[in-house]
Structures are given as C-alpha cells and as structure tokens.
C-alpha cells in the first residue's frame, strides 16, 4: 500500500458508523432491516409493475410480455427469452451520474436477469420474450436488491409463471461487525457488502456477490442474516400483491 493510500484509509476511519451501543447512525440495530414499502401495479401501461421504497432507495420495475420477439431471428422455438435492463437515473445519486448504460449497469442487468431467468418457467411461452425494466430513481445502496425484489413483484403482477417469488437483501460488515442492509455511507466506509437473492420458498440462492473482505465465519453469518431478511421481505411482497388483487376484486384490504 502506498503512503497516499494510507492517508485515505485513515481519513475514512474518521466516519463513524456505529455508536457506543452498537446502534447505527440511522438508529437501526445491526440486524435490523430498513423500512420497505411495496406497491404492486404502480404503472398503467406495463403488463405488471411495482414501485418500491426501501430506506433511501426508490425503484420502479415494469414487466412487458410474454410478447413476440423482434427481430424474429432472436426467437427460441423451445422457450421464451427473459431480458432484464437495470438503469440508474442521472438524478438518483448525490453526484450526477452520466446517463445511459455503463459497465456497472450492464453487469447488474446480467446478474439480475440470470436470477430472474432461473425462477421463470420460460418453456411455457416459446418464441416470446418477457422484458423486465428496473429504473432506480433514487439510490441509497442496495439498489440491485431493491430492483430484484421490485422485479419479482412486477413479474407476479404480470402473471408470469414462476417457481416462486424472489427476495433480495444485502448484509455486510461495518466497524468490524456484521450488519444487515447497508445504507450508502455504510457501504462506502464499511469493510464488506454481500448482496444475496434467494427464492424463499426453497432457500435456493439466485444471486450472491461480494465486495470487500470477510472471514469464512463472517461470510456465513452475513449470508444467514441476509437470508432471514429475505423471508421477511417475501412476506411484504405477498402483502403488496394481495392488497392489489383484493382491491381489484372489490374486497377489503
Ligand atoms: N452509487 C453512486 N453513483 C454511481 C453508482 C453507485 O452514487 O454511479 C451509489 C448508489 O447509492 C448505490 C451505491 O453507490 O446504491 C452502491 O452501489 P453498488 O454498485 O454497490 O450497487 P448497489 O449496492 O446499489 O446494488
């Protein structure tokens, strides 16, 4: 490590992420999930949609399809194709982000699309495509998790046949402690971040990435914490879907 790096890391350590009682700066305990609000069917033109607020994250997901694939040579006669596009609005972060796709959004679109593709029964709609759009309009770390969770609700809202819902949450390490659902400052100045997506029905892991350093024991502690949170999140997803369909049928909430 160069002398310059040393100075940077010393400066970073001056940002306090935990108080003396191990409470975080937003008042949460280490294993406490941020507030999540999910609205199914938030967009009129999509076949299925979702608006999700999660701490400082605000995310829309829109699903179109199954619909005919253009250009036609991309059609697969044996199954439908699943396409996912993750995009972060230029105004979604503190420092304006350059609009349009970049390496990060291409990576996130790919890993999110693969996670979604592994739960959707694509063989039930050959020659067609299902297109999933995730638009982050306000970001506060954990947007891939927020985006996947919103996409799962939007897919269910569109009636796309799936093996189960997807729920996603990250855990990480701040000031030497494993913590759930890092916000932006904790992600930037913390030691590690471990985004996880599962299908809670079977606990199958659909996405697992890691940034930073964790020991083996810490890794499993963080994974366990994130997976437990995913089960909580799945319940919030189900409530949002039930609310929409009860309202549509004229029933009570
Ligand atoms: N971020 C930013 N500018 C960018 C990309 C990311 O300010 O160009 C912030 C944003 O708040 C994002 C966070 O950094 O949520 C963490 O980004 P990361 O790549 O770890 O993905 P995420 O945690 O959102 O899935």
mmCIF file of C-alpha atoms and ligand atoms in Angstrom:
data_model
loop_
_atom_site.group_PDB
_atom_site.id
_atom_site.type_symbol
_atom_site.label_atom_id
_atom_site.label_comp_id
_atom_site.label_asym_id
_atom_site.label_seq_id
_atom_site.Cartn_x
_atom_site.Cartn_y
_atom_site.Cartn_z
ATOM 1 C CA UNK A 1 0.000 0.000 0.000
ATOM 2 C CA UNK A 2 1.383 3.432 -0.910
ATOM 3 C CA UNK A 3 1.685 6.257 1.599
ATOM 4 C CA UNK A 4 -1.151 8.065 -0.195
ATOM 5 C CA UNK A 5 -3.493 5.054 0.255
ATOM 6 C CA UNK A 6 -2.610 5.017 3.943
ATOM 7 C CA UNK A 7 -3.751 8.608 4.368
ATOM 8 C CA UNK A 8 -7.017 7.937 2.538
ATOM 9 C CA UNK A 9 -7.861 4.939 4.710
ATOM 10 C CA UNK A 10 -7.025 6.883 7.908
ATOM 11 C CA UNK A 11 -9.427 9.605 6.780
ATOM 12 C CA UNK A 12 -12.128 7.037 6.013
ATOM 13 C CA UNK A 13 -11.931 5.620 9.529
ATOM 14 C CA UNK A 14 -12.971 9.019 10.931
ATOM 15 C CA UNK A 15 -16.539 8.426 9.605
ATOM 16 C CA UNK A 16 -18.481 6.874 12.494
ATOM 17 C CA UNK A 17 -20.955 4.201 11.511
ATOM 18 C CA UNK A 18 -21.826 2.840 14.972
ATOM 19 C CA UNK A 19 -22.403 4.496 18.335
ATOM 20 C CA UNK A 20 -21.212 3.136 21.709
ATOM 21 C CA UNK A 21 -24.309 0.886 21.992
ATOM 22 C CA UNK A 22 -23.692 -0.633 18.529
ATOM 23 C CA UNK A 23 -26.636 1.321 17.093
ATOM 24 C CA UNK A 24 -26.222 2.610 13.568
ATOM 25 C CA UNK A 25 -26.403 6.294 12.615
ATOM 26 C CA UNK A 26 -29.995 5.878 11.352
ATOM 27 C CA UNK A 27 -30.960 4.290 14.685
ATOM 28 C CA UNK A 28 -31.095 0.708 13.434
ATOM 29 C CA UNK A 29 -29.666 -2.290 15.278
ATOM 30 C CA UNK A 30 -27.026 -4.338 13.461
ATOM 31 C CA UNK A 31 -29.514 -6.994 12.330
ATOM 32 C CA UNK A 32 -32.382 -4.599 11.611
ATOM 33 C CA UNK A 33 -33.830 -4.242 8.116
ATOM 34 C CA UNK A 34 -34.571 -0.744 6.778
ATOM 35 C CA UNK A 35 -38.194 0.273 6.159
ATOM 36 C CA UNK A 36 -39.684 -1.224 2.998
ATOM 37 C CA UNK A 37 -42.895 -0.167 1.232
ATOM 38 C CA UNK A 38 -44.082 -2.034 -1.856
ATOM 39 C CA UNK A 39 -46.892 -1.112 -4.237
ATOM 40 C CA UNK A 40 -47.879 -3.708 -6.838
ATOM 41 C CA UNK A 41 -49.267 -2.472 -10.170
ATOM 42 C CA UNK A 42 -47.992 1.098 -9.895
ATOM 43 C CA UNK A 43 -47.689 1.698 -13.660
ATOM 44 C CA UNK A 44 -50.679 1.676 -16.010
ATOM 45 C CA UNK A 45 -49.020 0.719 -19.303
ATOM 46 C CA UNK A 46 -46.952 -2.268 -18.224
ATOM 47 C CA UNK A 47 -48.323 -5.832 -18.017
ATOM 48 C CA UNK A 48 -47.023 -5.977 -14.467
ATOM 49 C CA UNK A 49 -45.313 -3.383 -12.330
ATOM 50 C CA UNK A 50 -44.121 -2.366 -8.917
ATOM 51 C CA UNK A 51 -42.959 0.711 -7.043
ATOM 52 C CA UNK A 52 -40.708 0.057 -4.099
ATOM 53 C CA UNK A 53 -39.265 2.336 -1.425
ATOM 54 C CA UNK A 54 -36.556 0.878 0.764
ATOM 55 C CA UNK A 55 -34.740 3.291 3.082
ATOM 56 C CA UNK A 56 -33.472 5.954 0.652
ATOM 57 C CA UNK A 57 -33.971 3.788 -2.421
ATOM 58 C CA UNK A 58 -36.873 4.454 -4.803
ATOM 59 C CA UNK A 59 -37.251 1.934 -7.607
ATOM 60 C CA UNK A 60 -39.776 1.144 -10.348
ATOM 61 C CA UNK A 61 -39.996 -2.240 -12.052
ATOM 62 C CA UNK A 62 -42.043 -2.784 -15.215
ATOM 63 C CA UNK A 63 -42.670 -6.111 -16.963
ATOM 64 C CA UNK A 64 -43.831 -6.468 -20.569
ATOM 65 C CA UNK A 65 -44.786 -9.814 -22.082
ATOM 66 C CA UNK A 66 -44.779 -12.581 -22.939
ATOM 67 C CA UNK A 67 -44.755 -10.823 -26.323
ATOM 68 C CA UNK A 68 -43.465 -11.588 -29.806
ATOM 69 C CA UNK A 69 -39.701 -11.201 -30.161
ATOM 70 C CA UNK A 70 -38.315 -8.734 -32.678
ATOM 71 C CA UNK A 71 -36.142 -9.217 -34.641
ATOM 72 C CA UNK A 72 -37.607 -12.642 -35.278
ATOM 73 C CA UNK A 73 -34.292 -14.473 -35.612
ATOM 74 C CA UNK A 74 -33.883 -13.984 -31.848
ATOM 75 C CA UNK A 75 -36.926 -16.174 -31.180
ATOM 76 C CA UNK A 76 -36.303 -19.503 -29.464
ATOM 77 C CA UNK A 77 -38.852 -22.157 -30.573
ATOM 78 C CA UNK A 78 -38.285 -24.117 -27.341
ATOM 79 C CA UNK A 79 -38.637 -21.357 -24.736
ATOM 80 C CA UNK A 80 -39.268 -17.713 -24.062
ATOM 81 C CA UNK A 81 -36.364 -15.350 -23.578
ATOM 82 C CA UNK A 82 -36.004 -13.253 -20.484
ATOM 83 C CA UNK A 83 -34.397 -9.830 -20.779
ATOM 84 C CA UNK A 84 -33.617 -7.504 -17.919
ATOM 85 C CA UNK A 85 -32.433 -3.916 -18.003
ATOM 86 C CA UNK A 86 -31.277 -2.134 -14.849
ATOM 87 C CA UNK A 87 -30.910 1.630 -15.124
ATOM 88 C CA UNK A 88 -29.989 4.291 -12.634
ATOM 89 C CA UNK A 89 -31.366 7.777 -13.346
ATOM 90 C CA UNK A 90 -28.799 10.583 -13.648
ATOM 91 C CA UNK A 91 -30.518 12.372 -10.740
ATOM 92 C CA UNK A 92 -30.720 9.290 -8.490
ATOM 93 C CA UNK A 93 -27.413 9.855 -6.703
ATOM 94 C CA UNK A 94 -25.668 12.761 -4.970
ATOM 95 C CA UNK A 95 -23.099 13.341 -7.701
ATOM 96 C CA UNK A 96 -24.914 13.330 -11.027
ATOM 97 C CA UNK A 97 -24.436 10.013 -12.805
ATOM 98 C CA UNK A 98 -23.692 10.078 -16.521
ATOM 99 C CA UNK A 99 -26.930 8.950 -18.217
ATOM 100 C CA UNK A 100 -27.074 5.708 -20.166
ATOM 101 C CA UNK A 101 -25.595 2.258 -19.755
ATOM 102 C CA UNK A 102 -22.177 1.801 -18.171
ATOM 103 C CA UNK A 103 -20.147 -1.214 -17.041
ATOM 104 C CA UNK A 104 -21.928 -1.355 -13.708
ATOM 105 C CA UNK A 105 -25.459 -1.270 -15.150
ATOM 106 C CA UNK A 106 -24.538 -3.892 -17.783
ATOM 107 C CA UNK A 107 -23.241 -6.164 -15.005
ATOM 108 C CA UNK A 108 -26.297 -5.617 -12.826
ATOM 109 C CA UNK A 109 -28.693 -6.211 -15.741
ATOM 110 C CA UNK A 110 -26.888 -9.504 -16.422
ATOM 111 C CA UNK A 111 -26.838 -10.882 -12.876
ATOM 112 C CA UNK A 112 -30.398 -9.756 -12.178
ATOM 113 C CA UNK A 113 -31.606 -11.262 -15.474
ATOM 114 C CA UNK A 114 -29.920 -14.570 -14.629
ATOM 115 C CA UNK A 115 -31.522 -14.644 -11.177
ATOM 116 C CA UNK A 116 -34.964 -13.936 -12.664
ATOM 117 C CA UNK A 117 -34.422 -16.401 -15.534
ATOM 118 C CA UNK A 118 -33.825 -19.228 -13.082
ATOM 119 C CA UNK A 119 -37.288 -18.904 -11.483
ATOM 120 C CA UNK A 120 -39.432 -18.167 -14.551
ATOM 121 C CA UNK A 121 -40.972 -21.129 -16.442
ATOM 122 C CA UNK A 122 -39.739 -19.895 -19.829
ATOM 123 C CA UNK A 123 -40.680 -23.170 -21.588
ATOM 124 C CA UNK A 124 -44.323 -22.262 -21.119
ATOM 125 C CA UNK A 125 -44.092 -19.376 -23.615
ATOM 126 C CA UNK A 126 -41.802 -20.310 -26.564
ATOM 127 C CA UNK A 127 -40.936 -17.745 -29.285
ATOM 128 C CA UNK A 128 -41.766 -14.854 -26.992
ATOM 129 C CA UNK A 129 -39.873 -12.549 -24.662
ATOM 130 C CA UNK A 130 -40.506 -11.206 -21.215
ATOM 131 C CA UNK A 131 -38.827 -7.845 -20.702
ATOM 132 C CA UNK A 132 -38.090 -6.573 -17.212
ATOM 133 C CA UNK A 133 -37.116 -2.935 -16.719
ATOM 134 C CA UNK A 134 -35.728 -1.747 -13.409
ATOM 135 C CA UNK A 135 -35.437 2.019 -13.030
ATOM 136 C CA UNK A 136 -33.707 3.413 -9.966
ATOM 137 C CA UNK A 137 -34.907 6.971 -9.404
ATOM 138 C CA UNK A 138 -33.242 7.427 -6.011
ATOM 139 C CA UNK A 139 -30.297 5.366 -4.775
ATOM 140 C CA UNK A 140 -29.010 4.698 -1.269
ATOM 141 C CA UNK A 141 -27.022 1.436 -1.707
ATOM 142 C CA UNK A 142 -28.571 -1.971 -2.188
ATOM 143 C CA UNK A 143 -30.295 -0.982 -5.424
ATOM 144 C CA UNK A 144 -29.706 -4.388 -7.065
ATOM 145 C CA UNK A 145 -31.528 -6.000 -4.115
ATOM 146 C CA UNK A 146 -34.306 -3.418 -4.217
ATOM 147 C CA UNK A 147 -34.523 -3.834 -8.014
ATOM 148 C CA UNK A 148 -34.755 -7.639 -7.886
ATOM 149 C CA UNK A 149 -37.388 -7.507 -5.165
ATOM 150 C CA UNK A 150 -39.422 -5.000 -7.204
ATOM 151 C CA UNK A 151 -38.951 -7.093 -10.370
ATOM 152 C CA UNK A 152 -40.278 -10.176 -8.584
ATOM 153 C CA UNK A 153 -43.476 -8.362 -7.580
ATOM 154 C CA UNK A 154 -43.860 -6.928 -11.102
ATOM 155 C CA UNK A 155 -43.462 -10.411 -12.656
ATOM 156 C CA UNK A 156 -46.070 -11.875 -10.322
ATOM 157 C CA UNK A 157 -48.325 -8.889 -11.071
ATOM 158 C CA UNK A 158 -47.931 -9.631 -14.805
ATOM 159 C CA UNK A 159 -48.979 -13.243 -14.158
ATOM 160 C CA UNK A 160 -45.676 -14.662 -15.404
ATOM 161 C CA UNK A 161 -45.448 -18.304 -14.234
ATOM 162 C CA UNK A 162 -42.640 -18.678 -11.690
ATOM 163 C CA UNK A 163 -41.335 -21.355 -9.335
ATOM 164 C CA UNK A 164 -41.590 -18.838 -6.508
ATOM 165 C CA UNK A 165 -41.051 -15.212 -5.605
ATOM 166 C CA UNK A 166 -37.543 -13.756 -5.408
ATOM 167 C CA UNK A 167 -36.477 -11.748 -2.381
ATOM 168 C CA UNK A 168 -33.167 -9.977 -2.091
ATOM 169 C CA UNK A 169 -31.195 -8.232 0.635
ATOM 170 C CA UNK A 170 -27.553 -7.493 1.412
ATOM 171 C CA UNK A 171 -25.592 -7.917 4.614
ATOM 172 C CA UNK A 172 -22.115 -6.535 5.199
ATOM 173 C CA UNK A 173 -19.512 -5.544 7.724
ATOM 174 C CA UNK A 174 -19.159 -2.151 9.376
ATOM 175 C CA UNK A 175 -16.549 -1.266 12.018
ATOM 176 C CA UNK A 176 -15.803 -4.982 12.424
ATOM 177 C CA UNK A 177 -19.451 -6.047 12.959
ATOM 178 C CA UNK A 178 -21.757 -7.942 10.602
ATOM 179 C CA UNK A 179 -24.747 -5.721 9.737
ATOM 180 C CA UNK A 180 -27.886 -6.080 7.650
ATOM 181 C CA UNK A 181 -28.950 -3.918 4.728
ATOM 182 C CA UNK A 182 -26.179 -1.295 4.483
ATOM 183 C CA UNK A 183 -27.070 2.250 3.512
ATOM 184 C CA UNK A 184 -24.804 4.273 1.224
ATOM 185 C CA UNK A 185 -22.422 5.632 3.864
ATOM 186 C CA UNK A 186 -22.068 2.185 5.446
ATOM 187 C CA UNK A 187 -21.389 0.667 2.028
ATOM 188 C CA UNK A 188 -18.770 3.316 1.194
ATOM 189 C CA UNK A 189 -16.955 3.366 4.520
ATOM 190 C CA UNK A 190 -17.665 -0.193 5.689
ATOM 191 C CA UNK A 191 -15.481 -3.287 5.251
ATOM 192 C CA UNK A 192 -17.659 -5.530 3.070
ATOM 193 C CA UNK A 193 -21.024 -5.886 1.328
ATOM 194 C CA UNK A 194 -22.696 -9.184 0.402
ATOM 195 C CA UNK A 195 -25.826 -8.838 -1.761
ATOM 196 C CA UNK A 196 -27.942 -12.002 -1.756
ATOM 197 C CA UNK A 197 -31.104 -13.023 -3.624
ATOM 198 C CA UNK A 198 -32.995 -16.200 -2.868
ATOM 199 C CA UNK A 199 -36.251 -17.930 -3.667
ATOM 200 C CA UNK A 200 -37.537 -18.060 -0.076
ATOM 201 C CA UNK A 201 -39.870 -20.985 -0.834
ATOM 202 C CA UNK A 202 -36.849 -23.317 -1.165
ATOM 203 C CA UNK A 203 -33.954 -21.143 0.090
ATOM 204 C CA UNK A 204 -32.298 -21.562 -3.309
ATOM 205 C CA UNK A 205 -29.612 -18.905 -3.807
ATOM 206 C CA UNK A 206 -30.126 -16.968 -7.058
ATOM 207 C CA UNK A 207 -27.553 -14.206 -6.661
ATOM 208 C CA UNK A 208 -24.532 -13.909 -4.410
ATOM 209 C CA UNK A 209 -21.871 -11.260 -4.832
ATOM 210 C CA UNK A 210 -19.266 -9.836 -2.505
ATOM 211 C CA UNK A 211 -17.334 -6.639 -2.219
ATOM 212 C CA UNK A 212 -14.591 -6.296 0.429
ATOM 213 C CA UNK A 213 -13.230 -8.836 2.890
ATOM 214 C CA UNK A 214 -14.960 -11.304 5.214
ATOM 215 C CA UNK A 215 -13.576 -14.338 7.060
ATOM 216 C CA UNK A 216 -15.340 -17.645 6.393
ATOM 217 C CA UNK A 217 -17.222 -17.345 9.690
ATOM 218 C CA UNK A 218 -18.265 -13.763 8.947
ATOM 219 C CA UNK A 219 -19.346 -14.758 5.447
ATOM 220 C CA UNK A 220 -21.744 -17.414 6.761
ATOM 221 C CA UNK A 221 -23.001 -15.077 9.495
ATOM 222 C CA UNK A 222 -23.744 -12.397 6.870
ATOM 223 C CA UNK A 223 -25.336 -14.915 4.481
ATOM 224 C CA UNK A 224 -27.573 -16.258 7.235
ATOM 225 C CA UNK A 225 -28.602 -12.717 8.251
ATOM 226 C CA UNK A 226 -29.410 -11.730 4.658
ATOM 227 C CA UNK A 227 -31.397 -14.941 4.008
ATOM 228 C CA UNK A 228 -33.503 -14.457 7.151
ATOM 229 C CA UNK A 229 -34.273 -10.921 5.976
ATOM 230 C CA UNK A 230 -35.297 -12.272 2.549
ATOM 231 C CA UNK A 231 -38.029 -14.322 4.251
ATOM 232 C CA UNK A 232 -39.332 -11.117 5.895
ATOM 233 C CA UNK A 233 -39.200 -9.337 2.534
ATOM 234 C CA UNK A 234 -41.131 -12.125 0.791
ATOM 235 C CA UNK A 235 -43.993 -11.538 3.255
ATOM 236 C CA UNK A 236 -44.033 -7.810 2.369
ATOM 237 C CA UNK A 237 -44.112 -8.764 -1.341
ATOM 238 C CA UNK A 238 -47.047 -11.124 -0.793
ATOM 239 C CA UNK A 239 -48.966 -8.474 1.167
ATOM 240 C CA UNK A 240 -48.459 -5.950 -1.659
ATOM 241 C CA UNK A 241 -49.759 -8.441 -4.256
ATOM 242 C CA UNK A 242 -52.706 -9.463 -2.088
ATOM 243 C CA UNK A 243 -53.591 -5.807 -1.500
ATOM 244 C CA UNK A 244 -53.700 -5.087 -5.221
ATOM 245 C CA UNK A 245 -55.786 -8.141 -6.091
ATOM 246 C CA UNK A 246 -58.186 -7.729 -3.181
ATOM 247 C CA UNK A 247 -58.758 -4.132 -4.289
ATOM 248 C CA UNK A 248 -59.219 -5.239 -7.911
ATOM 249 C CA UNK A 249 -61.853 -7.762 -6.790
ATOM 250 C CA UNK A 250 -63.593 -5.070 -4.756
ATOM 251 C CA UNK A 251 -62.749 -6.697 -1.430
ATOM 252 C CA UNK A 252 -61.332 -5.128 1.671
ATOM 253 C CA UNK A 253 -57.597 -4.712 2.213
HETATM 254 N N1 LIG B 1 -23.639 4.967 -6.491
HETATM 255 C C1 LIG B 1 -23.416 6.267 -6.880
HETATM 256 N N2 LIG B 1 -23.050 6.514 -8.182
HETATM 257 C C2 LIG B 1 -22.905 5.515 -9.102
HETATM 258 C C3 LIG B 1 -23.131 4.196 -8.690
HETATM 259 C C4 LIG B 1 -23.499 3.949 -7.381
HETATM 260 O O1 LIG B 1 -23.553 7.186 -6.084
HETATM 261 O O2 LIG B 1 -22.572 5.791 -10.268
HETATM 262 C C5 LIG B 1 -24.089 4.711 -5.092
HETATM 263 C C6 LIG B 1 -25.578 4.417 -5.060
HETATM 264 O O3 LIG B 1 -26.159 4.968 -3.888
HETATM 265 C C7 LIG B 1 -25.591 2.917 -4.980
HETATM 266 C C8 LIG B 1 -24.394 2.679 -4.087
HETATM 267 O O4 LIG B 1 -23.435 3.592 -4.561
HETATM 268 O O5 LIG B 1 -26.806 2.425 -4.453
HETATM 269 C C9 LIG B 1 -23.855 1.282 -4.081
HETATM 270 O O6 LIG B 1 -23.593 0.876 -5.390
HETATM 271 P P1 LIG B 1 -23.248 -0.621 -5.755
HETATM 272 O O7 LIG B 1 -22.522 -0.610 -7.070
HETATM 273 O O8 LIG B 1 -22.611 -1.308 -4.603
HETATM 274 O O9 LIG B 1 -24.687 -1.286 -6.040
HETATM 275 P P2 LIG B 1 -25.967 -1.426 -5.120
HETATM 276 O O10 LIG B 1 -25.499 -1.542 -3.679
HETATM 277 O O11 LIG B 1 -26.799 -0.208 -5.347
HETATM 278 O O12 LIG B 1 -26.640 -2.677 -5.579
#
